[in-house]
Amino acid sequence: MKKNLFIAFEGIDGSGKSTQVKLLSEKLAQAGHQVFTTVEPTNSHIGSIIRNIFNHKIEADHRTIAGLFVADRLDHLLNKTDGILKQLEEGYTVITDRYYLSSYAYHGAHMSLDWVIEANAQSAELLRPDLNIFIDISPEISMTRLTRGRGSLELFENLENLIKVRDKYFEAMEKVKSVENIFITDGNRSPELIAADIWNEVSKIASFIP
Ligand code: ADP
Ligand code: TYD
């Protein structure tokens, strides 16, 4: 069993990823792991360009956005100060809120999925998650949560797009299932039930340090 893990959370906007990242990181920390949590888009310069596009401050084509995410992800992995590879080398268990399956789904909804997979091949070769956790919620529930939580919505946050993205997630997960370890959990339930399901799955691959 590996001592430290790399786990990616996936799902459409508002699926409960950040809620579950927090709950899982607390449990892993209690089990003796040193945990580093992170997110894409990152807080780097490239990530901030992406966020400005999502906030409607900058305009960009879908293909440009897909390319920015390729660059943001490589920096997320390779950055010498706090990159994921460095954190793993130092013994941290790394949990990321989104990784390349997000690109497959969000950009594959607007352009060739094969192109997006190919464009992210460097990241996949550098580091595949020990476990991808896909939290599945209905796009309608997602929209209710998003509109309740905030005043304004971001670029991809509309019902029509979230339906497309959820479908594309399933298409992409089917396509890469021979090379990816993917766990799908029903996110239309209470956070506690979802967390218990996730913990059960993570327990199969985690070692527990006394
Ligand atoms: P994401 O990171 O995927 O966007 P969040 O964890 O931020 O999702 O959750 C989006 C909203 O839904 C938040 O207001 C959060 O409190 C709420 N939420 C999260 N998980 C659940 C759940 N299982 N049931 C109901 N509401 C939830
Ligand atoms: P964020 O506000 O962090 O999303 P969430 O609602 O999941 O907390 O913004 C992330 C947005 O970026 C989300 O709409 C999905 C999108 N995205 C892509 O389009 N491509 C990608 O590769 C990634 C990682 C995210």
mmCIF file of N, CA and C and ligand atoms in Angstrom, residues 10-15 17-18 39-41 50-51 54 65-66 69-70 72-73 97-104 106-107 120 146 150 154-157 161-162 169, ligand 2:
data_model
loop_
_atom_site.group_PDB
_atom_site.id
_atom_site.type_symbol
_atom_site.label_atom_id
_atom_site.label_comp_id
_atom_site.label_asym_id
_atom_site.label_seq_id
_atom_site.Cartn_x
_atom_site.Cartn_y
_atom_site.Cartn_z
ATOM 1 N N GLU A 10 -14.163 15.217 -8.587
ATOM 2 C CA GLU A 10 -14.767 15.670 -9.837
ATOM 3 C C GLU A 10 -16.276 15.780 -9.691
ATOM 4 N N GLY A 11 -16.864 16.568 -10.570
ATOM 5 C CA GLY A 11 -18.321 16.726 -10.573
ATOM 6 C C GLY A 11 -18.672 18.059 -11.199
ATOM 7 N N ILE A 12 -19.947 18.226 -11.535
ATOM 8 C CA ILE A 12 -20.364 19.507 -12.097
ATOM 9 C C ILE A 12 -20.338 20.567 -10.987
ATOM 10 N N ASP A 13 -20.461 21.825 -11.375
ATOM 11 C CA ASP A 13 -20.436 22.929 -10.412
ATOM 12 C C ASP A 13 -21.501 22.693 -9.330
ATOM 13 N N GLY A 14 -21.123 22.917 -8.091
ATOM 14 C CA GLY A 14 -22.079 22.794 -6.995
ATOM 15 C C GLY A 14 -22.369 21.358 -6.576
ATOM 16 N N SER A 15 -21.561 20.405 -7.052
ATOM 17 C CA SER A 15 -21.842 18.992 -6.739
ATOM 18 C C SER A 15 -21.442 18.623 -5.308
ATOM 19 N N LYS A 17 -18.077 19.141 -4.134
ATOM 20 C CA LYS A 17 -16.661 18.747 -4.084
ATOM 21 C C LYS A 17 -15.935 19.376 -2.900
ATOM 22 N N SER A 18 -16.046 20.690 -2.775
ATOM 23 C CA SER A 18 -15.234 21.311 -1.714
ATOM 24 C C SER A 18 -15.695 20.856 -0.330
ATOM 25 N N VAL A 39 -6.641 23.090 -5.587
ATOM 26 C CA VAL A 39 -7.813 23.297 -6.448
ATOM 27 C C VAL A 39 -7.395 23.761 -7.846
ATOM 28 N N GLU A 40 -8.189 23.387 -8.820
ATOM 29 C CA GLU A 40 -8.037 23.923 -10.188
ATOM 30 C C GLU A 40 -9.337 24.614 -10.569
ATOM 31 N N PRO A 41 -9.301 25.767 -11.252
ATOM 32 C CA PRO A 41 -8.123 26.523 -11.612
ATOM 33 C C PRO A 41 -7.321 26.919 -10.366
ATOM 34 N N ILE A 50 -7.696 32.616 -15.988
ATOM 35 C CA ILE A 50 -8.902 31.787 -16.156
ATOM 36 C C ILE A 50 -10.052 32.340 -15.314
ATOM 37 N N ARG A 51 -9.756 32.685 -14.061
ATOM 38 C CA ARG A 51 -10.833 33.201 -13.194
ATOM 39 C C ARG A 51 -11.424 34.498 -13.755
ATOM 40 N N PHE A 54 -13.847 33.578 -16.344
ATOM 41 C CA PHE A 54 -15.099 33.080 -15.752
ATOM 42 C C PHE A 54 -15.935 34.192 -15.120
ATOM 43 N N ILE A 65 -9.583 28.740 -23.620
ATOM 44 C CA ILE A 65 -9.769 28.353 -22.211
ATOM 45 C C ILE A 65 -9.201 26.945 -21.987
ATOM 46 N N ALA A 66 -9.494 26.051 -22.927
ATOM 47 C CA ALA A 66 -8.980 24.671 -22.797
ATOM 48 C C ALA A 66 -7.456 24.670 -22.747
ATOM 49 N N PHE A 69 -6.142 25.889 -19.378
ATOM 50 C CA PHE A 69 -6.214 24.843 -18.348
ATOM 51 C C PHE A 69 -5.085 23.819 -18.500
ATOM 52 N N VAL A 70 -4.687 23.537 -19.748
ATOM 53 C CA VAL A 70 -3.556 22.612 -19.957
ATOM 54 C C VAL A 70 -2.314 23.190 -19.274
ATOM 55 N N ASP A 72 -2.230 25.605 -16.937
ATOM 56 C CA ASP A 72 -2.438 25.753 -15.487
ATOM 57 C C ASP A 72 -2.172 24.420 -14.779
ATOM 58 N N ARG A 73 -2.615 23.340 -15.397
ATOM 59 C CA ARG A 73 -2.455 21.999 -14.783
ATOM 60 C C ARG A 73 -0.983 21.593 -14.754
ATOM 61 N N ASP A 97 -9.341 19.511 -5.799
ATOM 62 C CA ASP A 97 -10.709 19.788 -6.225
ATOM 63 C C ASP A 97 -10.600 20.090 -7.726
ATOM 64 N N ARG A 98 -10.805 19.080 -8.550
ATOM 65 C CA ARG A 98 -10.728 19.080 -10.015
ATOM 66 C C ARG A 98 -9.320 18.775 -10.530
ATOM 67 N N TYR A 99 -9.318 18.004 -11.623
ATOM 68 C CA TYR A 99 -8.077 17.656 -12.337
ATOM 69 C C TYR A 99 -8.483 17.423 -13.793
ATOM 70 N N TYR A 100 -7.728 16.593 -14.532
ATOM 71 C CA TYR A 100 -7.985 16.602 -15.984
ATOM 72 C C TYR A 100 -9.339 16.053 -16.426
ATOM 73 N N LEU A 101 -10.003 15.228 -15.595
ATOM 74 C CA LEU A 101 -11.351 14.793 -16.012
ATOM 75 C C LEU A 101 -12.277 16.002 -16.164
ATOM 76 N N SER A 102 -12.028 17.064 -15.383
ATOM 77 C CA SER A 102 -12.818 18.300 -15.535
ATOM 78 C C SER A 102 -12.630 18.878 -16.929
ATOM 79 N N SER A 103 -11.374 18.865 -17.396
ATOM 80 C CA SER A 103 -11.134 19.373 -18.752
ATOM 81 C C SER A 103 -11.847 18.520 -19.783
ATOM 82 N N TYR A 104 -11.751 17.190 -19.607
ATOM 83 C CA TYR A 104 -12.417 16.307 -20.573
ATOM 84 C C TYR A 104 -13.900 16.691 -20.669
ATOM 85 N N TYR A 106 -15.674 19.578 -19.354
ATOM 86 C CA TYR A 106 -16.076 20.969 -19.632
ATOM 87 C C TYR A 106 -15.671 21.406 -21.036
ATOM 88 N N HIS A 107 -14.503 20.943 -21.521
ATOM 89 C CA HIS A 107 -14.090 21.367 -22.864
ATOM 90 C C HIS A 107 -14.563 20.381 -23.913
ATOM 91 N N ASN A 120 -4.033 16.954 -22.773
ATOM 92 C CA ASN A 120 -3.706 16.760 -21.352
ATOM 93 C C ASN A 120 -2.822 15.536 -21.103
ATOM 94 N N LEU A 146 -26.400 26.598 -6.771
ATOM 95 C CA LEU A 146 -25.571 27.726 -7.224
ATOM 96 C C LEU A 146 -26.312 29.046 -7.099
ATOM 97 N N ARG A 150 -25.044 32.241 -4.415
ATOM 98 C CA ARG A 150 -24.350 33.454 -4.884
ATOM 99 C C ARG A 150 -25.255 34.388 -5.682
ATOM 100 N N GLU A 154 -21.125 32.077 -12.980
ATOM 101 C CA GLU A 154 -19.939 32.106 -13.827
ATOM 102 C C GLU A 154 -20.251 31.534 -15.209
ATOM 103 N N LEU A 155 -19.202 31.592 -16.058
ATOM 104 C CA LEU A 155 -19.361 31.272 -17.480
ATOM 105 C C LEU A 155 -20.097 29.963 -17.771
ATOM 106 N N PHE A 156 -19.697 28.868 -17.121
ATOM 107 C CA PHE A 156 -20.268 27.563 -17.475
ATOM 108 C C PHE A 156 -21.486 27.192 -16.643
ATOM 109 N N GLU A 157 -21.905 28.112 -15.750
ATOM 110 C CA GLU A 157 -22.944 27.764 -14.795
ATOM 111 C C GLU A 157 -24.347 28.083 -15.306
ATOM 112 N N ASN A 161 -25.726 23.996 -20.122
ATOM 113 C CA ASN A 161 -24.313 23.593 -20.147
ATOM 114 C C ASN A 161 -24.029 22.494 -19.136
ATOM 115 N N LEU A 162 -24.607 22.598 -17.938
ATOM 116 C CA LEU A 162 -24.325 21.578 -16.911
ATOM 117 C C LEU A 162 -24.859 20.209 -17.331
ATOM 118 N N TYR A 169 -18.950 14.041 -18.923
ATOM 119 C CA TYR A 169 -18.203 13.344 -17.856
ATOM 120 C C TYR A 169 -18.403 11.828 -18.034
HETATM 121 P P1 TYD B 2 -14.970 26.997 -9.470
HETATM 122 O O1 TYD B 2 -15.655 28.256 -9.107
HETATM 123 O O2 TYD B 2 -13.795 26.571 -8.711
HETATM 124 O O3 TYD B 2 -15.989 25.771 -9.567
HETATM 125 P P2 TYD B 2 -16.873 24.973 -8.562
HETATM 126 O O4 TYD B 2 -18.256 25.473 -8.793
HETATM 127 O O5 TYD B 2 -16.712 23.569 -9.022
HETATM 128 O O6 TYD B 2 -16.388 25.177 -7.150
HETATM 129 O O7 TYD B 2 -14.611 27.149 -10.990
HETATM 130 C C1 TYD B 2 -14.213 26.124 -11.685
HETATM 131 C C2 TYD B 2 -14.830 26.223 -13.045
HETATM 132 O O8 TYD B 2 -13.805 25.856 -13.966
HETATM 133 C C3 TYD B 2 -15.954 25.242 -13.225
HETATM 134 O O9 TYD B 2 -17.035 25.849 -13.918
HETATM 135 C C4 TYD B 2 -15.347 24.186 -14.110
HETATM 136 C C5 TYD B 2 -14.290 24.911 -14.875
HETATM 137 N N1 TYD B 2 -13.157 24.086 -15.333
HETATM 138 C C6 TYD B 2 -12.957 23.909 -16.679
HETATM 139 O O10 TYD B 2 -13.711 24.435 -17.510
HETATM 140 N N2 TYD B 2 -11.898 23.155 -17.107
HETATM 141 C C7 TYD B 2 -11.042 22.563 -16.248
HETATM 142 O O11 TYD B 2 -10.079 21.873 -16.679
HETATM 143 C C8 TYD B 2 -11.250 22.770 -14.841
HETATM 144 C C9 TYD B 2 -10.294 22.173 -13.852
HETATM 145 C C10 TYD B 2 -12.322 23.544 -14.425
#
